[in-house]
XYZ file of C-alpha atoms in Angstrom:
448
model
C 102.051 32.617 -67.216
C 104.113 32.568 -70.442
C 102.927 34.247 -73.562
C 99.372 34.681 -72.168
C 100.526 37.061 -69.408
C 98.618 40.439 -69.578
C 101.237 43.370 -70.195
C 99.092 45.981 -68.451
C 100.416 46.885 -65.152
C 98.015 45.799 -62.290
C 95.624 48.595 -61.164
C 95.752 49.707 -57.753
C 93.009 49.160 -55.140
C 90.994 52.276 -55.982
C 91.099 51.611 -59.691
C 89.898 48.119 -59.149
C 87.042 49.151 -56.873
C 85.995 51.637 -59.446
C 86.063 49.070 -62.124
C 84.111 46.513 -59.728
C 81.376 49.139 -59.228
C 80.975 49.811 -62.834
C 80.984 46.142 -63.527
C 78.041 45.500 -61.309
C 76.107 47.816 -63.223
C 76.140 45.640 -66.384
C 74.123 43.050 -64.375
C 71.871 45.968 -63.278
C 71.370 46.816 -67.035
C 70.960 43.353 -68.549
C 69.052 41.450 -65.928
C 65.909 43.329 -66.637
C 66.000 41.481 -69.936
C 66.210 38.065 -68.381
C 63.554 38.839 -65.720
C 61.086 40.873 -67.541
C 61.441 39.607 -71.015
C 62.542 35.966 -70.820
C 61.240 34.825 -67.405
C 57.842 36.904 -67.202
C 56.238 38.308 -70.373
C 57.661 36.845 -73.703
C 57.165 33.044 -72.917
C 53.258 33.416 -72.356
C 52.965 36.271 -74.770
C 54.847 34.865 -77.633
C 52.941 31.341 -76.821
C 49.608 33.135 -77.146
C 50.697 34.814 -80.475
C 51.698 31.471 -81.937
C 48.423 30.140 -80.838
C 46.625 32.763 -82.601
C 48.356 31.941 -85.751
C 47.972 28.047 -85.248
C 45.976 25.971 -87.472
C 42.918 23.821 -86.311
C 45.208 21.158 -84.838
C 47.296 23.870 -82.717
C 50.309 23.824 -84.987
C 52.287 26.755 -86.552
C 54.459 25.883 -89.685
C 57.687 28.128 -89.624
C 59.625 27.291 -92.757
C 56.940 24.566 -93.411
C 57.948 22.638 -90.453
C 54.925 21.639 -87.992
C 55.452 22.844 -84.578
C 52.930 22.833 -81.634
C 52.153 26.484 -80.555
C 52.930 25.565 -77.120
C 56.509 24.561 -77.894
C 57.369 27.354 -80.264
C 58.898 29.482 -77.445
C 61.107 26.798 -76.002
C 62.306 25.804 -79.583
C 63.240 29.583 -80.174
C 65.263 29.587 -77.052
C 67.100 26.591 -78.431
C 67.655 28.132 -81.774
C 69.179 31.203 -80.125
C 72.020 28.830 -78.589
C 72.979 27.554 -82.100
C 73.673 31.094 -83.157
C 75.300 31.793 -79.993
C 77.641 28.776 -80.608
C 78.641 30.079 -83.891
C 79.470 33.574 -82.521
C 80.557 33.499 -78.987
C 83.916 31.364 -79.433
C 85.005 33.577 -82.324
C 84.326 36.840 -80.363
C 85.939 35.489 -77.085
C 88.987 34.400 -78.913
C 89.259 37.788 -80.583
C 88.594 39.551 -77.179
C 91.657 37.709 -75.837
C 94.023 38.373 -78.537
C 93.326 42.082 -79.053
C 92.506 42.816 -75.472
C 89.643 44.970 -76.656
C 86.677 43.418 -74.699
C 84.783 46.619 -74.442
C 83.920 47.597 -77.797
C 82.946 44.146 -78.394
C 80.567 44.232 -75.352
C 79.244 47.466 -76.467
C 78.391 46.117 -79.870
C 76.760 42.710 -78.320
C 74.739 44.969 -75.417
C 73.361 47.363 -77.914
C 72.422 44.534 -80.557
C 70.417 42.740 -77.764
C 68.917 45.957 -76.394
C 67.797 47.052 -79.914
C 66.140 43.593 -80.582
C 64.294 43.659 -77.207
C 63.178 47.241 -77.878
C 61.827 46.212 -81.215
C 59.551 43.608 -79.406
C 57.236 46.423 -79.133
C 56.116 45.625 -82.704
C 55.097 42.061 -81.628
C 51.233 41.862 -81.900
C 48.637 39.905 -83.794
C 49.980 36.628 -85.437
C 53.583 37.809 -85.876
C 55.042 34.745 -84.097
C 57.823 34.576 -86.497
C 58.866 38.089 -85.678
C 58.773 37.500 -82.034
C 60.808 34.181 -82.634
C 63.403 36.086 -84.638
C 63.751 38.887 -82.154
C 64.117 36.381 -79.253
C 66.787 34.564 -81.299
C 68.823 37.931 -81.788
C 68.231 39.273 -78.160
C 69.314 35.890 -76.641
C 72.395 35.281 -78.752
C 73.437 39.017 -78.143
C 72.995 38.518 -74.407
C 75.237 35.286 -74.467
C 78.054 37.275 -76.346
C 77.645 40.077 -73.962
C 77.544 38.131 -70.899
C 80.672 36.134 -71.815
C 82.682 39.355 -72.244
C 81.311 40.643 -68.863
C 82.195 37.552 -67.069
C 85.665 37.443 -68.420
C 86.338 40.612 -66.769
C 85.971 38.897 -63.300
C 89.438 37.355 -63.216
C 90.938 40.968 -64.057
C 88.954 43.079 -61.657
C 89.115 40.987 -58.619
C 91.837 38.967 -56.839
C 91.351 35.442 -55.977
C 90.266 35.861 -52.442
C 87.541 38.495 -53.537
C 85.918 36.762 -56.407
C 82.994 34.910 -54.669
C 82.135 38.241 -53.153
C 82.164 40.357 -56.139
C 80.506 37.852 -58.304
C 77.655 37.517 -55.584
C 77.451 41.379 -55.464
C 77.051 41.438 -59.322
C 74.190 38.942 -59.202
C 72.589 40.842 -56.351
C 72.753 44.205 -58.365
C 71.036 42.274 -61.294
C 68.112 40.812 -59.191
C 67.502 44.335 -57.451
C 67.122 45.803 -60.934
C 64.770 43.036 -62.003
C 62.676 43.707 -58.865
C 62.673 47.190 -59.360
C 61.510 47.197 -62.827
C 59.081 44.260 -62.198
C 57.283 46.622 -59.713
C 56.753 49.139 -62.556
C 55.632 46.456 -64.949
C 53.085 45.178 -62.373
C 51.697 48.802 -62.184
C 51.490 49.145 -65.809
C 49.999 45.626 -66.509
C 47.265 45.563 -63.711
C 46.284 49.102 -64.252
C 46.615 49.300 -67.980
C 42.862 50.391 -68.493
C 43.605 53.352 -66.379
C 46.491 54.153 -68.619
C 44.490 53.955 -71.589
C 46.131 50.962 -73.155
C 45.092 47.346 -73.779
C 46.566 44.322 -72.139
C 48.528 43.333 -75.304
C 49.923 46.815 -75.546
C 50.952 46.920 -72.020
C 52.838 43.774 -72.266
C 54.773 45.171 -75.452
C 55.500 48.265 -73.513
C 56.932 46.275 -70.756
C 59.100 44.149 -73.370
C 60.497 47.322 -74.902
C 61.085 49.132 -71.748
C 63.579 46.488 -70.738
C 65.495 46.946 -73.981
C 65.680 50.742 -73.362
C 66.788 50.005 -69.674
C 69.427 47.782 -71.009
C 70.831 50.205 -73.199
C 70.692 53.196 -70.964
C 72.569 51.508 -67.998
C 75.099 49.738 -70.056
C 76.892 53.140 -70.633
C 78.069 52.826 -66.808
C 80.204 49.724 -67.258
C 81.346 50.842 -70.746
C 82.636 54.122 -69.013
C 84.505 52.361 -66.146
C 85.768 49.130 -67.392
C 89.257 49.211 -68.977
C 90.920 46.946 -71.637
C 93.815 45.122 -70.993
C 96.759 44.851 -73.512
C 97.805 41.052 -73.952
C 100.745 39.530 -75.210
C 100.954 38.769 -78.968
C 99.708 35.322 -79.878
C 100.409 33.538 -83.041
C 96.951 31.878 -83.954
C 94.334 33.661 -85.808
C 90.630 33.645 -84.644
C 88.645 30.688 -86.543
C 85.056 30.710 -87.496
C 82.231 29.653 -85.263
C 82.468 25.881 -84.469
C 86.031 25.564 -85.459
C 86.987 28.248 -82.837
C 84.792 26.328 -80.265
C 86.414 23.138 -81.108
C 89.900 24.687 -80.573
C 88.915 26.080 -77.422
C 87.675 22.407 -76.256
C 91.028 20.941 -77.530
C 92.920 23.615 -75.380
C 90.828 22.548 -72.393
C 91.802 19.053 -72.810
C 95.101 20.103 -71.437
C 93.210 21.198 -68.429
C 90.987 18.210 -67.931
C 89.645 19.248 -64.416
C 88.589 22.617 -65.844
C 86.708 20.589 -68.541
C 85.236 18.442 -66.023
C 83.652 21.278 -63.934
C 82.503 23.042 -67.162
C 80.547 19.743 -68.215
C 78.894 19.506 -64.663
C 77.875 23.327 -64.793
C 76.569 22.940 -68.414
C 74.298 20.227 -67.201
C 72.932 21.717 -63.804
C 72.821 25.214 -65.185
C 70.825 23.887 -68.340
C 68.375 22.788 -65.713
C 68.480 26.083 -63.723
C 67.907 28.218 -66.947
C 65.161 26.111 -68.433
C 63.189 26.370 -65.202
C 63.679 30.351 -65.392
C 62.604 30.546 -68.975
C 59.884 28.203 -68.868
C 58.380 28.774 -65.424
C 55.854 31.477 -66.443
C 54.709 29.116 -69.234
C 54.131 26.467 -66.768
C 52.428 28.559 -64.298
C 50.067 30.240 -67.035
C 49.301 27.104 -69.058
C 49.408 24.259 -66.441
C 48.419 25.865 -63.281
C 46.026 28.420 -64.721
C 47.538 31.475 -62.975
C 46.947 34.979 -64.265
C 49.745 37.329 -65.480
C 49.505 39.413 -62.346
C 49.979 36.281 -60.145
C 53.227 35.347 -62.309
C 54.807 38.811 -61.998
C 54.108 38.767 -58.398
C 55.915 35.373 -58.022
C 58.815 36.485 -60.259
C 59.193 39.510 -58.102
C 59.294 37.627 -54.967
C 61.988 35.551 -56.672
C 64.063 38.673 -57.499
C 63.813 40.133 -53.936
C 64.762 36.864 -52.301
C 67.526 36.210 -54.869
C 69.317 39.353 -53.840
C 69.488 38.076 -50.204
C 70.292 34.624 -51.536
C 73.240 35.501 -53.393
C 74.860 37.325 -50.520
C 73.975 34.837 -47.866
C 75.425 31.874 -50.164
C 78.606 34.229 -50.818
C 79.077 34.126 -47.082
C 78.438 30.535 -46.884
C 81.064 29.809 -49.380
C 83.660 31.665 -47.140
C 82.964 29.095 -44.501
C 82.113 25.801 -46.450
C 83.795 26.606 -49.830
C 82.073 27.532 -53.082
C 81.962 23.632 -54.249
C 80.043 22.497 -51.263
C 77.715 25.430 -51.254
C 76.846 24.782 -54.945
C 76.323 21.034 -54.276
C 73.778 22.013 -51.524
C 71.944 24.339 -53.915
C 71.662 21.665 -56.488
C 69.995 19.486 -53.719
C 67.631 22.326 -52.957
C 66.804 22.652 -56.776
C 66.106 18.926 -57.140
C 63.512 19.230 -54.208
C 61.945 22.257 -55.620
C 61.325 20.718 -59.080
C 59.628 17.644 -57.527
C 57.357 19.971 -55.379
C 56.478 21.945 -58.600
C 55.299 18.656 -60.306
C 52.490 18.294 -57.471
C 51.538 21.920 -57.448
C 47.638 22.254 -57.631
C 46.185 24.134 -60.265
C 44.653 27.656 -59.376
C 46.393 27.734 -56.173
C 48.712 30.890 -56.357
C 49.830 30.539 -52.637
C 51.762 27.356 -53.536
C 53.165 28.789 -56.447
C 54.671 31.775 -54.241
C 55.994 29.178 -51.779
C 57.752 27.494 -54.816
C 58.941 30.737 -56.044
C 60.503 31.677 -52.452
C 62.424 28.422 -52.661
C 63.762 29.302 -56.187
C 64.811 32.662 -55.136
C 66.731 31.590 -52.083
C 69.132 29.224 -54.088
C 68.959 31.047 -57.612
C 71.384 33.867 -57.224
C 73.968 32.012 -55.213
C 74.234 28.750 -57.156
C 74.900 31.225 -60.446
C 77.223 33.585 -58.784
C 79.389 31.061 -56.999
C 79.590 28.914 -60.131
C 80.916 31.883 -62.164
C 83.539 32.720 -59.287
C 84.713 29.127 -59.130
C 85.165 28.848 -62.780
C 87.120 32.047 -62.903
C 89.728 30.293 -60.834
C 89.879 27.457 -63.410
C 90.690 29.578 -66.445
C 94.309 29.841 -67.631
C 95.521 33.272 -67.465
C 95.072 35.408 -70.757
C 92.324 32.969 -72.138
C 89.413 34.484 -70.001
C 87.058 35.349 -72.784
C 87.861 32.284 -74.728
C 87.048 30.167 -71.950
C 84.113 32.072 -70.869
C 82.525 31.747 -74.286
C 82.314 28.145 -73.522
C 80.977 28.638 -70.005
C 78.235 30.946 -71.289
C 76.767 28.575 -73.717
C 74.556 27.287 -70.932
C 74.030 30.700 -68.984
C 71.145 32.992 -68.690
C 68.333 30.976 -70.207
C 70.515 30.311 -73.211
C 70.965 26.556 -72.860
C 69.605 24.362 -75.753
C 69.143 21.047 -74.406
C 66.771 21.924 -71.405
C 64.276 24.024 -73.353
C 64.544 21.243 -76.131
C 63.900 18.397 -73.550
C 61.025 20.551 -72.247
C 59.543 21.151 -75.557
C 59.799 17.813 -76.785
C 58.231 16.258 -73.458
C 55.319 18.531 -73.934
C 54.853 17.929 -77.622
C 55.034 14.071 -77.006
C 52.804 14.162 -73.859
C 50.865 17.243 -73.869
C 51.603 17.866 -70.113
C 53.636 20.768 -68.677
C 53.949 18.759 -65.558
C 55.743 15.938 -67.382
C 57.839 18.678 -69.111
C 58.954 20.295 -65.732
C 59.784 17.043 -63.856
C 61.970 15.845 -66.777
C 64.415 18.717 -65.874
C 65.348 16.782 -62.572
C 67.889 14.773 -64.575
C 70.152 17.828 -65.201
C 70.559 18.521 -61.432
C 71.124 14.967 -60.543
C 73.896 14.470 -63.219
C 75.405 17.846 -62.525
C 75.697 17.071 -58.893
C 77.377 13.628 -59.547
C 79.865 15.215 -61.943
C 80.702 18.344 -59.782
C 81.125 16.214 -56.598
C 83.926 14.227 -58.414
C 86.039 17.323 -59.452
C 88.963 18.257 -56.973
C 88.785 21.868 -57.320
C 91.996 22.719 -55.515
C 94.118 20.617 -57.928
C 92.158 22.030 -60.886
C 93.027 25.661 -59.889
C 96.711 24.704 -59.589
C 96.796 22.940 -62.949
C 95.309 26.136 -64.590
C 98.097 27.929 -63.255
C 96.436 30.050 -60.567
C 96.897 30.658 -57.004
C 94.620 28.391 -54.558
C 92.336 30.505 -52.120
C 92.503 29.335 -48.621
C 88.909 28.025 -48.848
C 87.467 26.998 -52.093
């Protein structure tokens, strides 16, 4: 492993299991943001706030730029990635050099949790405040998830990573389902609680931030930092550090090939997640309660889907299982294009299909990539990986927003995302993952 070898002695089995259990709880903490905020409430709510501030032609003008109100949320998600691109590679390289992932994880987690809690202030026509808080929360979530993912190769031996990664995703989806039930009770019964519908939404947004901050204490207590060997290079600013990471990846071209495939198909996955509630409310005319129920169904089935696909990976290998999930995603999007408006039953059927493949495709991608990372460069490489994760992708939302702006149809916008799954499948199918793992300097599991 050379100069990148970690100097900390390996933990025994009991210590690793304790860290693994703590690691699961960060997914439990932060997934509520991804579910309640990004997937359910913020898209339709921020869009309605932007529409209330729009001119007679339906445009808002942030910084004097004309933007259709219906595209503002998608553009804000894209902007958050530009911020993340500047910050993540710098933080990732610093984490690898110092070995101090935990304080950096704490800073990112509580920045995101604070911005999410502040969404309680989003009312009236404060669409710019909403966009700014979304950018901060999304960028902070990207940084935190990059550091969180980088722990996986350190807390799980190669033969356990598919299972550990899948359990982490299952914890996250279970938390998302639990909090969504509480959200549904508050939202549907807001009059009985003496609050308006808008206030109920703002309470749901803020409560996600409080949940995130409270449960982040568990992994921050149990995870431990590893001391790395000294490295000569200093951390570089933003894009320069990302460029340096990509140059290093060129010495591992198969790792880079997998990452490119992942960036494509995960761009599609994350855009579907972040824009599904907007599609359901604006194109299909479904109410907020229906959307919450559909996302709740996704969360419940994603727990089972993540665990089942983890077991399928033991039999067929992670790569083949991921490829199968991409076929399912393509079929699901095509079906979504033809959904009739005002028919919640079919929307629930679509949600069930998404839930069954969502958790597994993400969990197995993370564990597979962890085998392709050169030892000692976990955070640095996961900073590039994270650029397209958890709704932080920029190209998918940008394509979705541009398609809607040009056509005025959310159906055209949703079907445009098929291209990400088709290209991602084609690229991933060409990657010889066994040889890629060997070239990264890692042991090859019996089945991958």
